[in-house]
Every structure is written in structure tokens, then in C-alpha cells.
mmCIF file of C-alpha atoms in Angstrom:
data_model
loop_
_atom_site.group_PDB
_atom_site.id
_atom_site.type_symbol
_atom_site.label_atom_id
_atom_site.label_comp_id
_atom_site.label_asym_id
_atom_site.label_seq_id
_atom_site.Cartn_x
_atom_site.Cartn_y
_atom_site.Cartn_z
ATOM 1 C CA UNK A 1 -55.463 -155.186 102.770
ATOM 2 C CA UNK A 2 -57.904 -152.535 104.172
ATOM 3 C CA UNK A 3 -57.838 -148.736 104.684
ATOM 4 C CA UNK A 4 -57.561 -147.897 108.021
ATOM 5 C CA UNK A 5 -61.052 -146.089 109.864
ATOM 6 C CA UNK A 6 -58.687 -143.041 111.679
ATOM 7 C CA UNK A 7 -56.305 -142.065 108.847
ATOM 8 C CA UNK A 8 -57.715 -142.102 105.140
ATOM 9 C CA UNK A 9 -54.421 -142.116 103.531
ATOM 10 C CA UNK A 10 -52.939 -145.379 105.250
ATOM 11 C CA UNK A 11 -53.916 -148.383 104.282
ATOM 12 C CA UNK A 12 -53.488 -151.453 106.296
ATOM 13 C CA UNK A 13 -50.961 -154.595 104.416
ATOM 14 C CA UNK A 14 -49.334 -157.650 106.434
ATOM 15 C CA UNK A 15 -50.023 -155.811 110.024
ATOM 16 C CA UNK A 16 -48.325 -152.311 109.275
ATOM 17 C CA UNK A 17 -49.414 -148.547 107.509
ATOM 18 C CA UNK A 18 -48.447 -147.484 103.888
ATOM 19 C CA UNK A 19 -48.377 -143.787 103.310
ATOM 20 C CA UNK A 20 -49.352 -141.959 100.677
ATOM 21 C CA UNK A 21 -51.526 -144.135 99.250
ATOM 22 C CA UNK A 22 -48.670 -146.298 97.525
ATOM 23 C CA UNK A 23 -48.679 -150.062 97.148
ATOM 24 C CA UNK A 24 -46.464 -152.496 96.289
ATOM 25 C CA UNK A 25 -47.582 -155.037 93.431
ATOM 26 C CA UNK A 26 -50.272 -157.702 94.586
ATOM 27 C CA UNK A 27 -50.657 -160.010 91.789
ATOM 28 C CA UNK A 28 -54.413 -160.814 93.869
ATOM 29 C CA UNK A 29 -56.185 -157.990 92.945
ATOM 30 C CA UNK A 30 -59.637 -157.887 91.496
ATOM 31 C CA UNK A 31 -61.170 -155.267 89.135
ATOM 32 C CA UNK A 32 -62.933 -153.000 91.967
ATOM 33 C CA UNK A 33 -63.864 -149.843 92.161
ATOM 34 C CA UNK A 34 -60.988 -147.495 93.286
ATOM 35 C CA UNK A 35 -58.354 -149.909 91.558
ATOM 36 C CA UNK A 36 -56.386 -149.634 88.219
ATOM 37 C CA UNK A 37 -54.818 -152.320 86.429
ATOM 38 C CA UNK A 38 -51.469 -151.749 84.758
ATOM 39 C CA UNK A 39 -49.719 -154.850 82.166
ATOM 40 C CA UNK A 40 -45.837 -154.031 84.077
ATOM 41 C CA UNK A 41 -46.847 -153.802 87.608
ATOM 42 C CA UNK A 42 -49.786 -154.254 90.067
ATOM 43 C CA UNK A 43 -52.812 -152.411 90.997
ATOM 44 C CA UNK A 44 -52.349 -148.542 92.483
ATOM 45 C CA UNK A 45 -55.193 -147.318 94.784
ATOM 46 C CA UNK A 46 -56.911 -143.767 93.224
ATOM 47 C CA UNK A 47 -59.776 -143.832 95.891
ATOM 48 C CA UNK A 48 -60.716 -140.930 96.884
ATOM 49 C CA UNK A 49 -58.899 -138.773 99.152
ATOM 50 C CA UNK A 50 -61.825 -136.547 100.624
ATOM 51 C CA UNK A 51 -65.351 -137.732 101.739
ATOM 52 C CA UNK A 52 -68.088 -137.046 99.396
ATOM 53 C CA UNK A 53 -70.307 -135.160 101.872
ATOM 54 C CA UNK A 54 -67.658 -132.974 102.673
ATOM 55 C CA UNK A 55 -67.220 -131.826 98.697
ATOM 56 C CA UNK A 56 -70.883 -131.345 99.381
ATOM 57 C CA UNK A 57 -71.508 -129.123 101.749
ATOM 58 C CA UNK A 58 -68.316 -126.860 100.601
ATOM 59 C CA UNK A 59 -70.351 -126.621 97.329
ATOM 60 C CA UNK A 60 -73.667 -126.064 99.137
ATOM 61 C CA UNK A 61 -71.826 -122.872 101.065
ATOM 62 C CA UNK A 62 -70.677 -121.192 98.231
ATOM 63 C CA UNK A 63 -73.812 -121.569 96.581
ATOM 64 C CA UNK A 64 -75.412 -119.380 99.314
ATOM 65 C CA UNK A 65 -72.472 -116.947 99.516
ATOM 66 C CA UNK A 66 -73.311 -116.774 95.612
ATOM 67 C CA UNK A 67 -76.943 -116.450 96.043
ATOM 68 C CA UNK A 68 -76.721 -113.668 98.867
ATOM 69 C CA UNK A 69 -74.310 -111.566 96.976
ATOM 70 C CA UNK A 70 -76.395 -111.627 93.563
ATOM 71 C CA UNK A 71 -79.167 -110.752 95.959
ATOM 72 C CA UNK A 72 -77.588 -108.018 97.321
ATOM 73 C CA UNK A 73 -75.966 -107.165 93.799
ATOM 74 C CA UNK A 74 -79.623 -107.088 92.611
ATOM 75 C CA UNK A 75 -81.122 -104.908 95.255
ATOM 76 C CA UNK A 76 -78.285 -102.163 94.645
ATOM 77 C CA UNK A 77 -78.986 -102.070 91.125
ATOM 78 C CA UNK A 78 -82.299 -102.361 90.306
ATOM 79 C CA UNK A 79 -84.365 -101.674 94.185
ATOM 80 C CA UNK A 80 -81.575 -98.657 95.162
ATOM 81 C CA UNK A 81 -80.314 -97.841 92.002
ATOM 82 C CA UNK A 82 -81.370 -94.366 90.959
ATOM 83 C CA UNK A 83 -81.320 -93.332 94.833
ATOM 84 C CA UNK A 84 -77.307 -94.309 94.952
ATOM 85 C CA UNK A 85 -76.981 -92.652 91.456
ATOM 86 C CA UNK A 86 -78.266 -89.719 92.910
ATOM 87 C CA UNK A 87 -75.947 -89.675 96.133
ATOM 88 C CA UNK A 88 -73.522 -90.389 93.245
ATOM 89 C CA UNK A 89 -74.352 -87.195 91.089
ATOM 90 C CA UNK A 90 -74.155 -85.312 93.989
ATOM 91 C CA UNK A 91 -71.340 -85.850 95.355
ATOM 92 C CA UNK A 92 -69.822 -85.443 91.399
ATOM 93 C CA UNK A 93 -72.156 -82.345 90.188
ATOM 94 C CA UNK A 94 -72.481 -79.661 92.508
ATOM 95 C CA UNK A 95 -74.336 -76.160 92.829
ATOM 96 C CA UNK A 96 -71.989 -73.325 93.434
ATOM 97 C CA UNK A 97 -73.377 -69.705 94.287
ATOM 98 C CA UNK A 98 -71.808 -66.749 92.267
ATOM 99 C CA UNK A 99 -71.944 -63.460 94.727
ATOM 100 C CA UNK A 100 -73.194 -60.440 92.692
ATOM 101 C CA UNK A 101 -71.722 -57.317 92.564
ATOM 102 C CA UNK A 102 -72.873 -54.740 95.055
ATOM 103 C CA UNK A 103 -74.500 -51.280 93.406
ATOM 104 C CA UNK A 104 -72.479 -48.509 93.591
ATOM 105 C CA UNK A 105 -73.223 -45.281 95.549
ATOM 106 C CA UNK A 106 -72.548 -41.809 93.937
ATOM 107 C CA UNK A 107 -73.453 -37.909 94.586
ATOM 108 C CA UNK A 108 -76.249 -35.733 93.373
ATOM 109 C CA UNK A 109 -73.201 -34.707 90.043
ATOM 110 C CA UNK A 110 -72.247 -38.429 90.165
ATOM 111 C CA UNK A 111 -69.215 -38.304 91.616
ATOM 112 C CA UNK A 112 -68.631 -42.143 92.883
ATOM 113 C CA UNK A 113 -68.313 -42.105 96.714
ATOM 114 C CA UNK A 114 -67.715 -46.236 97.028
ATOM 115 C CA UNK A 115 -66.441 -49.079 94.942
ATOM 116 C CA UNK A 116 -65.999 -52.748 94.876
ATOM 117 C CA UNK A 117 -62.177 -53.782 94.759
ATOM 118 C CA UNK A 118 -61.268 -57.566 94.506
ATOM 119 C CA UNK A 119 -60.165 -59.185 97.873
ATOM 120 C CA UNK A 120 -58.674 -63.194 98.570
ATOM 121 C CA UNK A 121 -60.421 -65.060 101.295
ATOM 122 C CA UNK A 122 -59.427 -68.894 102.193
ATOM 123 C CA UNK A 123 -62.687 -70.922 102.552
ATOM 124 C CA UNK A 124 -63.429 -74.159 104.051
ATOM 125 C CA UNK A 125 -66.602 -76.808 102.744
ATOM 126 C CA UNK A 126 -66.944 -78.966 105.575
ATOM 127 C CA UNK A 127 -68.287 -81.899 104.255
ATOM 128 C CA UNK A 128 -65.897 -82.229 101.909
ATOM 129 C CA UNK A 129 -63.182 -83.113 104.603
ATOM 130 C CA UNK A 130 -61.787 -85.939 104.559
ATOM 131 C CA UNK A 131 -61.860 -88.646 107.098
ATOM 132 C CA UNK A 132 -58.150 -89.093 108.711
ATOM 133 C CA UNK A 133 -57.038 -85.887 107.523
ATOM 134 C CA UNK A 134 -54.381 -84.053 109.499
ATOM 135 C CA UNK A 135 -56.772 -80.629 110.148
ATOM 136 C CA UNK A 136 -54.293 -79.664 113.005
ATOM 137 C CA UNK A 137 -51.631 -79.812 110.958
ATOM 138 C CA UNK A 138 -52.866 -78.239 108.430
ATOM 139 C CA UNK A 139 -54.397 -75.467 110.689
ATOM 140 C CA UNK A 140 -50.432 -75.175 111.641
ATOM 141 C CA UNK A 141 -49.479 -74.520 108.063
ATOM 142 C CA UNK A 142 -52.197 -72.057 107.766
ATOM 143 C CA UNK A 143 -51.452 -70.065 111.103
ATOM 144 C CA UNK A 144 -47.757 -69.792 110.125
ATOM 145 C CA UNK A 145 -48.499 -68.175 106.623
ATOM 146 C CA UNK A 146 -51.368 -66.184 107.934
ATOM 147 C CA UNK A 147 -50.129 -65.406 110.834
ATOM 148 C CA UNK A 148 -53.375 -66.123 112.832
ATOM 149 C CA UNK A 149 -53.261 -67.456 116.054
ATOM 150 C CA UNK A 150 -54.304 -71.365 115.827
ATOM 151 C CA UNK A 151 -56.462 -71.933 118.664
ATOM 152 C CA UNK A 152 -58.604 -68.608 116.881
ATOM 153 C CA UNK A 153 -58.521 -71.247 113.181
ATOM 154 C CA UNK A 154 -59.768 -74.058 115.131
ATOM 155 C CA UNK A 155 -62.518 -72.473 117.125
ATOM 156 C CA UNK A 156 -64.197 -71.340 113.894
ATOM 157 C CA UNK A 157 -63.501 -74.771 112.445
ATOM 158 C CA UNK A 158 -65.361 -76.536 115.695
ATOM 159 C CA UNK A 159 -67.801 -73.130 115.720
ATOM 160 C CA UNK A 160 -69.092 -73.996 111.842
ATOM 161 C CA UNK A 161 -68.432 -77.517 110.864
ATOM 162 C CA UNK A 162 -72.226 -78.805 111.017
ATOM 163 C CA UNK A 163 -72.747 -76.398 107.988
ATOM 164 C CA UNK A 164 -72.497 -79.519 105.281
ATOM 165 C CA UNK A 165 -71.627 -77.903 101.958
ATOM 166 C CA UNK A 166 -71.876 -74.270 102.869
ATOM 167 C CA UNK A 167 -68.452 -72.831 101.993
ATOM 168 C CA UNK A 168 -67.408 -71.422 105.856
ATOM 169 C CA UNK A 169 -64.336 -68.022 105.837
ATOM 170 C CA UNK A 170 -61.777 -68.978 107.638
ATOM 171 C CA UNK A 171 -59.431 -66.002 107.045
ATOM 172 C CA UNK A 172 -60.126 -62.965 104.890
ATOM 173 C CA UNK A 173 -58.520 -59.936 102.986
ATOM 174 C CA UNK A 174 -55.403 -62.310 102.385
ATOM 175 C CA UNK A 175 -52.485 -60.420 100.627
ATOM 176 C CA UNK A 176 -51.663 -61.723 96.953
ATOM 177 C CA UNK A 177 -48.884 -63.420 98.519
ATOM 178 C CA UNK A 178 -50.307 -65.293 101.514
ATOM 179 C CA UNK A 179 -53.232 -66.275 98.476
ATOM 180 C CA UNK A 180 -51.056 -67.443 95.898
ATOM 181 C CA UNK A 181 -49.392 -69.929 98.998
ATOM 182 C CA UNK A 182 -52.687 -71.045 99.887
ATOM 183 C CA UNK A 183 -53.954 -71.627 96.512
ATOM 184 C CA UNK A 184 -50.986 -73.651 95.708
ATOM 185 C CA UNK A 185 -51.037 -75.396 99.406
ATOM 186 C CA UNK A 186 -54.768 -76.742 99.044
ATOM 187 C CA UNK A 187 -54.557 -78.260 95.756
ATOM 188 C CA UNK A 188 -53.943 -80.754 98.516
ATOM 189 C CA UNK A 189 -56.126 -80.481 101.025
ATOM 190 C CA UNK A 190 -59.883 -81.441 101.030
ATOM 191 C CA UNK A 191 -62.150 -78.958 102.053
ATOM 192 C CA UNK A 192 -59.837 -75.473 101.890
ATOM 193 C CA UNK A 193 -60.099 -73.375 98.574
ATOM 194 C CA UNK A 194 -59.238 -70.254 97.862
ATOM 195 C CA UNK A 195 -61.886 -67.713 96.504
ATOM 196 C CA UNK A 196 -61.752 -64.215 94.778
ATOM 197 C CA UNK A 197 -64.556 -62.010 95.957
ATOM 198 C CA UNK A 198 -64.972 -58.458 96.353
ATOM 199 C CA UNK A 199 -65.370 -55.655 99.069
ATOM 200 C CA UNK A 200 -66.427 -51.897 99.934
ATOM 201 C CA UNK A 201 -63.709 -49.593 99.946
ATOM 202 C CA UNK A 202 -65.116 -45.874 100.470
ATOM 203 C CA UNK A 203 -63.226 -43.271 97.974
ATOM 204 C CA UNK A 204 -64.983 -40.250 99.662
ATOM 205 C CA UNK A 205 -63.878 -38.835 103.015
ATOM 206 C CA UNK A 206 -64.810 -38.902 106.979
ATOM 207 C CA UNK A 207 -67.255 -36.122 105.404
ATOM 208 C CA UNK A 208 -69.949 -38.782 104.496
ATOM 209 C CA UNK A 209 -68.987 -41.494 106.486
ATOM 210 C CA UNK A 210 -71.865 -40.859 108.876
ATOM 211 C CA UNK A 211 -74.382 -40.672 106.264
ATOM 212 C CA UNK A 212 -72.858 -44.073 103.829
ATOM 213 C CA UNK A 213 -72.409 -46.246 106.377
ATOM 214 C CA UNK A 214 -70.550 -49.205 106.370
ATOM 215 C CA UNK A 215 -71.096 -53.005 104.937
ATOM 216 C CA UNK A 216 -69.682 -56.592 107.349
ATOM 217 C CA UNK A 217 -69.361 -60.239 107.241
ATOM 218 C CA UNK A 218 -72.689 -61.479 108.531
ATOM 219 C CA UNK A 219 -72.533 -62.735 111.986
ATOM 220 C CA UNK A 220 -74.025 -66.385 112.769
ATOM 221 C CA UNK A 221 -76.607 -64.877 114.648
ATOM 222 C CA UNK A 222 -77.910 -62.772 111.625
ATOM 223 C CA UNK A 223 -77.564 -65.717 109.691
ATOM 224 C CA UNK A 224 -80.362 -67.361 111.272
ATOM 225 C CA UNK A 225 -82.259 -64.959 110.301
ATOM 226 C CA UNK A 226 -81.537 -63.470 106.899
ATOM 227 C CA UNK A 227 -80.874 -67.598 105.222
ATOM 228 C CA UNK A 228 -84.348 -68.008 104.383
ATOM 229 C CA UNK A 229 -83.297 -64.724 102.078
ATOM 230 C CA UNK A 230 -80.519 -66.621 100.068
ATOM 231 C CA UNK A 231 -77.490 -65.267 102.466
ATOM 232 C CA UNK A 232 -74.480 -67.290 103.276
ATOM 233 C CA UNK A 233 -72.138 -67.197 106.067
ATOM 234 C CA UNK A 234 -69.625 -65.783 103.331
ATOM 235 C CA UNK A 235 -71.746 -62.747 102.880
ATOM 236 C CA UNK A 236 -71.012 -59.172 103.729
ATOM 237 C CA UNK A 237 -73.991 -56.620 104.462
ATOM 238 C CA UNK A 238 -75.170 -53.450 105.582
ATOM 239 C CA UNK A 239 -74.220 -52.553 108.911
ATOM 240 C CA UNK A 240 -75.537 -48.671 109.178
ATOM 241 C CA UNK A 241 -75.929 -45.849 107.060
ATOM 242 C CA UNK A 242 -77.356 -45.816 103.509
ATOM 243 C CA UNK A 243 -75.852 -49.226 102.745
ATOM 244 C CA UNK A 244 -77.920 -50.538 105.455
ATOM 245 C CA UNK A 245 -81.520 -49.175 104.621
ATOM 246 C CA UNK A 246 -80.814 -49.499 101.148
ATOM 247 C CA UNK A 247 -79.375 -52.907 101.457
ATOM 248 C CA UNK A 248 -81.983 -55.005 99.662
ATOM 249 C CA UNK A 249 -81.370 -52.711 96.874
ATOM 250 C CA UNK A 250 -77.821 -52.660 96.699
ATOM 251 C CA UNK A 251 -77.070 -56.270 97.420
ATOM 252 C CA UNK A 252 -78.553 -57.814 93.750
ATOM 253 C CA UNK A 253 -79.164 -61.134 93.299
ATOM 254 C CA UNK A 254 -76.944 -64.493 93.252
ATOM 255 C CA UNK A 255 -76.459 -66.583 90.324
ATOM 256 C CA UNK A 256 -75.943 -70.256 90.614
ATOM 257 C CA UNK A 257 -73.094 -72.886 88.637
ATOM 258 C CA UNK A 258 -73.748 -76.325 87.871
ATOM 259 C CA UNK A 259 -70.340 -77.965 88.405
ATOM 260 C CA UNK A 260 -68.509 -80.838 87.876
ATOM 261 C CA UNK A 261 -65.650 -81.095 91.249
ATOM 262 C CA UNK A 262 -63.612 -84.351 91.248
ATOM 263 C CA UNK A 263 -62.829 -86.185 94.523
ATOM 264 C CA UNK A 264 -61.324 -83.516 96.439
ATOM 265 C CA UNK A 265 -64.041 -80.905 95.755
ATOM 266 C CA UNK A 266 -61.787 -78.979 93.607
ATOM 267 C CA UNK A 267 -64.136 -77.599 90.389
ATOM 268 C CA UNK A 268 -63.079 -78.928 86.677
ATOM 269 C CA UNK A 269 -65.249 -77.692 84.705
ATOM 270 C CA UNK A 270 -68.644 -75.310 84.745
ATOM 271 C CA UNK A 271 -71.894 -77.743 82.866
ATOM 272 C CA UNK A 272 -74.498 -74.473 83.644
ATOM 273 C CA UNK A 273 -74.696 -71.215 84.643
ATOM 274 C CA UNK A 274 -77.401 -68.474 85.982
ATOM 275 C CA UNK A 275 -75.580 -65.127 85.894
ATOM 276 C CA UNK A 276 -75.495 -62.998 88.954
ATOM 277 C CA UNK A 277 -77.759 -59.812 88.888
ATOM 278 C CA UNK A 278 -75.506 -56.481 90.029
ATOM 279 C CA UNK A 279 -77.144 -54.771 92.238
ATOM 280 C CA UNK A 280 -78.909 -51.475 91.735
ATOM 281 C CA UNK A 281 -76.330 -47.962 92.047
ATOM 282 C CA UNK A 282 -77.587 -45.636 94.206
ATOM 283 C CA UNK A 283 -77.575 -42.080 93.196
ATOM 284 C CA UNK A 284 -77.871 -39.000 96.400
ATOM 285 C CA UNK A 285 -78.829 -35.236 96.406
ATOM 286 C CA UNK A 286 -75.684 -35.498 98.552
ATOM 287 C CA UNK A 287 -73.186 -32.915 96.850
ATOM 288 C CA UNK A 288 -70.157 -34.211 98.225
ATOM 289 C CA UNK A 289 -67.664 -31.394 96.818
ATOM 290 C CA UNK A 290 -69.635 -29.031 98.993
ATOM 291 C CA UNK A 291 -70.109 -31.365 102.174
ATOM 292 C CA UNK A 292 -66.265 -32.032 102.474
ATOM 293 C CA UNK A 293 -66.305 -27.945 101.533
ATOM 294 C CA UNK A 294 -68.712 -27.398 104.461
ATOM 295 C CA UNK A 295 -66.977 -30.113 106.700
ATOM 296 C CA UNK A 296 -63.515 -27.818 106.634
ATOM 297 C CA UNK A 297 -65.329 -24.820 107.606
ATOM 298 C CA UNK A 298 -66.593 -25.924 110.215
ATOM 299 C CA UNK A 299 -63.583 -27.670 111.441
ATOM 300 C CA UNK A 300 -61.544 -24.493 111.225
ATOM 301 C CA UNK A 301 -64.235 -22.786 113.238
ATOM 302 C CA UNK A 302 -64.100 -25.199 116.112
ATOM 303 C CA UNK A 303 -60.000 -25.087 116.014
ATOM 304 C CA UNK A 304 -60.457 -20.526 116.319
ATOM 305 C CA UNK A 305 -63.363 -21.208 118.949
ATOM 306 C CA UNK A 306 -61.179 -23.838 120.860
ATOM 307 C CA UNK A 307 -64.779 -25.897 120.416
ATOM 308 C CA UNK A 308 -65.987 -29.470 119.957
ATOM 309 C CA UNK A 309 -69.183 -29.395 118.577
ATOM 310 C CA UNK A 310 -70.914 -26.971 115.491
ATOM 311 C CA UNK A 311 -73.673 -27.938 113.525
ATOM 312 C CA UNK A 312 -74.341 -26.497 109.736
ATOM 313 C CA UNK A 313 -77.701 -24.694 108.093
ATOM 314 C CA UNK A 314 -78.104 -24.543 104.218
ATOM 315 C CA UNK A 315 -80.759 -22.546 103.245
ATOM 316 C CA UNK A 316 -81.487 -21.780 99.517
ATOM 317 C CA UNK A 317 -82.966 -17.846 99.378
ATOM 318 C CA UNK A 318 -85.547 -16.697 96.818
ATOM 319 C CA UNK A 319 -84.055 -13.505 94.133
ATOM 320 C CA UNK A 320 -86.371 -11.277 96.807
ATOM 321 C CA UNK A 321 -84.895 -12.735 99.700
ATOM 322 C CA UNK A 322 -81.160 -11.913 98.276
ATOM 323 C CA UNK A 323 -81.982 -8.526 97.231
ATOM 324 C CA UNK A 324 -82.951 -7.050 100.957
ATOM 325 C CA UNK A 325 -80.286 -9.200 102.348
#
């Protein structure tokens, strides 16, 4: 009785194959290794059923796949570690700029001629997009409560996506309608928030409009210039008039939060704060009672005269001047 060379688990007996490894009683067996005795029956064959080298060599391989992952396991921790913990805190801890209120603009009696009313504008963070996300779709959903063309959405999504972290405007001056949709709709979506900010609205008339000027969303263009001076593509600023050449003055200063936004960007909770600094009100010789007094003259005049242009002199006399006029 042999095992046979091509199958381990026959073994040869009077010219023919026993599976298994079961044999019938043989009353000639010797004590050798592989065999077991029994009092009732014969010996049974427990030899083993895989070569040696083979157990060998599977131990040896997962020995090295052991060894290169506690390498690897090692490096991240201890060689990498505070750089990932970094990328870590960052992505967990973020800086968020607070826009400061813009200064106020009044008359020579201070009589307010401008103020700050609060607006809705939906934002998008780029980098904090998803991978896989539907953006067309949700560029639909956006188009149809907006009512913005989508092809218009998209461009400025191509135009600004390379800007990382900076928040980008994708529509403005929402109505509290449209924002309350949108706020509820991207508690879902990564990347889209919507923000409360405010803008100019101009309480005096066409009287002064010449003279106040107006304030815009920066362009990209002035962007490249003005970033290096803490402006974001958000940003409104002086586009003529006093609110232009008095723009560093008006503008103030941003303040900064440190906080915590969970996977989807979305804040939780404010861990610092820097307060924004208003910016400085602006007071005129302008007396505006008497411009828009001034401006109705003259208007009248040109409507008698059948004119189109007139142009108006004030000139303060002394007591003597009065008295031989």
C-alpha cells in the first residue's frame, strides 16, 4: 500500500485507488509516522493533506503583506502625520470672511442720502463640490426657480471654478421666496449656500445721482487687481461718483470666522471670530433740500423755454452787496 505520486489523496491497495483517504482494516500495519492505531479496527491514514513548502511560502507572503502595510501604517503616522492632520483640519476648520458694512453718506444737515438694506445671493465654493455630483441637474433646479437661463448658470460655473475655496455669486438680489427654496434645496447640495449680505439703495433723488455715484459687483478683471487688497469676487465697489473716490473710506474692513463645516461645507458652529470694521460715514456740504429745490427750478425753466440744457450759479452776497442790490 503506497500513496500514489499524481493524486495525494489516493492511495494505492491490491492494484486500485481509495478516496478520501479511507482504509479498510490491515491487521499488518506498523507504528509509522502518519498512522494511528485503534483496539476495534485497523490503522486510518492522517498524513498530511498539503505539502509542507506550500504552508510555507503562504505564511512567508502574508508576512510581507504584513510587513509592507505596518510600513506604510508607520510612515502615515509618524513620517506624514501632522502634514495629513493638517489637510485634515482644513478641510474640518475653515476661515470664513465677514463683509463689513459700508459707511453711510449724508448732507451738509445730515439728512441720509444712501443706506445699506439686506439682500439674498446663492453662492457656490468650488472645491467643495463633490465628485459625481449631478451639477446639470442641479443647475436645472436652480434655472427653474430663478428663472435664469441655464446655459448663463453654467458659463459662470465653467468661467470661476479654478477659484478653490473662494465663495463664487451665482445669482443675486434673490426674492425671500426664491431664498427660502434655495436655502432649503442646498442643505443637499455640496458647494451651493445661501448668504445674507447687504446693498446700496439711494433714498435721495436723480438730484444727486451725478454727484453719489453708484457701487457694483467687481468684475474678474478688477479682481486681478484689487485681491492683493483683501477683495473677493463677492464684493461690490465704487463704480463713479463719491462712492468711488471715497471708496477706500467707505468700504471698512473684513473680519474673519474660524469655523467648524462638516462634510458638505455647511458651517456648525463658529470656534473664533475678528469682527468686521464698518466703514467710515461720509458727511457733504451738499444741502440736498436745496439741490432737489434748485433741480425743479431749473427743470420748469427748460419745460417754459422748450430747452434741454441750463446750468445753476449760487453765489452767497456780503450785507453790502445786498443792500445796493
Amino acid at each position: 500500500m503506497r500513496q500514489s505520486k499524481n493524486d495525494p489523496f489516493a492511495v494505492k491497495f491490491s492494484g486500485g485507488k481509495i478516496k478520501d483517504r479511507i482504509l479498510d482494516w490491515h491487521e499488518r500495519t506498523s507504528d509509522r509516522e502518519g498512522y494511528l492505531h485503534t483496539n476495534d479496527r485497523g490503522a486510518f491514514n492522517f498524513g498530511p493533506a498539503i505539502d509542507g513548502k506550500k504552508i510555507q511560502i503562504a505564511l512567508l507572503i502574508m508576512l510581507f503583506v504584513f510587513i509592507v502595510l505596518g510600513a506604510r501604517i508607520f510612515y502615515l503616522q509618524f513620517i506624514q502625520g501632522d502634514y495629513y492632520r493638517y489637510l485634515a483640519e482644513g478641510n474640518r476648520i475653515r476661515l470664513v470672511r465677514v463683509e463689513p458694512a459700508r459707511g453711510i453718506i449724508y448732507d451738509t444737515n445730515g439728512q441720509q442720502l444712501v443706506r445699506n438694506v439686506p439682500s439674498f445671493s446663492l453662492h457656490m465654493v468650488p472645491a467643495d463640490m463633490e465628485v459625481g455630483q449631478d451639477i446639470d441637474g442641479i443647475i436645472a433646479e436652480i434655472s427653474s426657480i430663478t428663472e435664469i437661463e441655464e446655459e448663463k448658470l453654467l458659463k459662470i460655473v465653467d468661467e470661476f471654478g479654478e477659484y478653490s475655496y473662494l465663495p463664487i455669486p451665482l445669482v443675486e438680489n434673490l426674492t425671500n421666496e426664491q431664498a427660502i427654496v434655495l436655502k432649503i434645496k442646498s442643505a443637499d447640495w455640496t458647494g451651493f449656500e445661501v448668504n445674507e449680505h447687504s446693498v446700496r439703495e439711494y433714498i435721495a433723488d436723480l438730484s444727486a445721482s451725478h454727484l453719489l455715484g453708484y457701487i457694483g459687483k467687481i468684475t474678474a478683471a478688477e479682481y486681478e487687481v484689487l485681491k492683493e487688497e483683501d477683495y473677493q469676487l463677492v464684493d461690490s465697489l465704487g463704480k463713479g461718483g463719491l462712492e468711488r473716490y471715497y471708496e477706500t473710506e467707505l468700504r471698512g474692513r473684513a473680519g474673519i470666522k474660524n469655523v467648524e463645516v462638516d462634510a458638505l461645507g455647511k458651517e456648525l458652529k463658529i470656534l473664533a471670530e475678528e469682527k468686521a470694521i464698518v466703514g467710515n460715514d461720509l458727511y457733504l456740504y451738499l444741502d440736498h433740500a436745496l439741490q432737489t429745490q434748485v433741480n425743479k427750478s431749473i427743470t420748469d425753466l427748460l419745460d417754459r423755454k422748450k430747452l434741454t440744457k441750463a446750468a445753476a450759479v449760487f453765489i452767497k452776497l456780503s450785507p453790502l452787496m445786498s443792500f445796493f442790490m
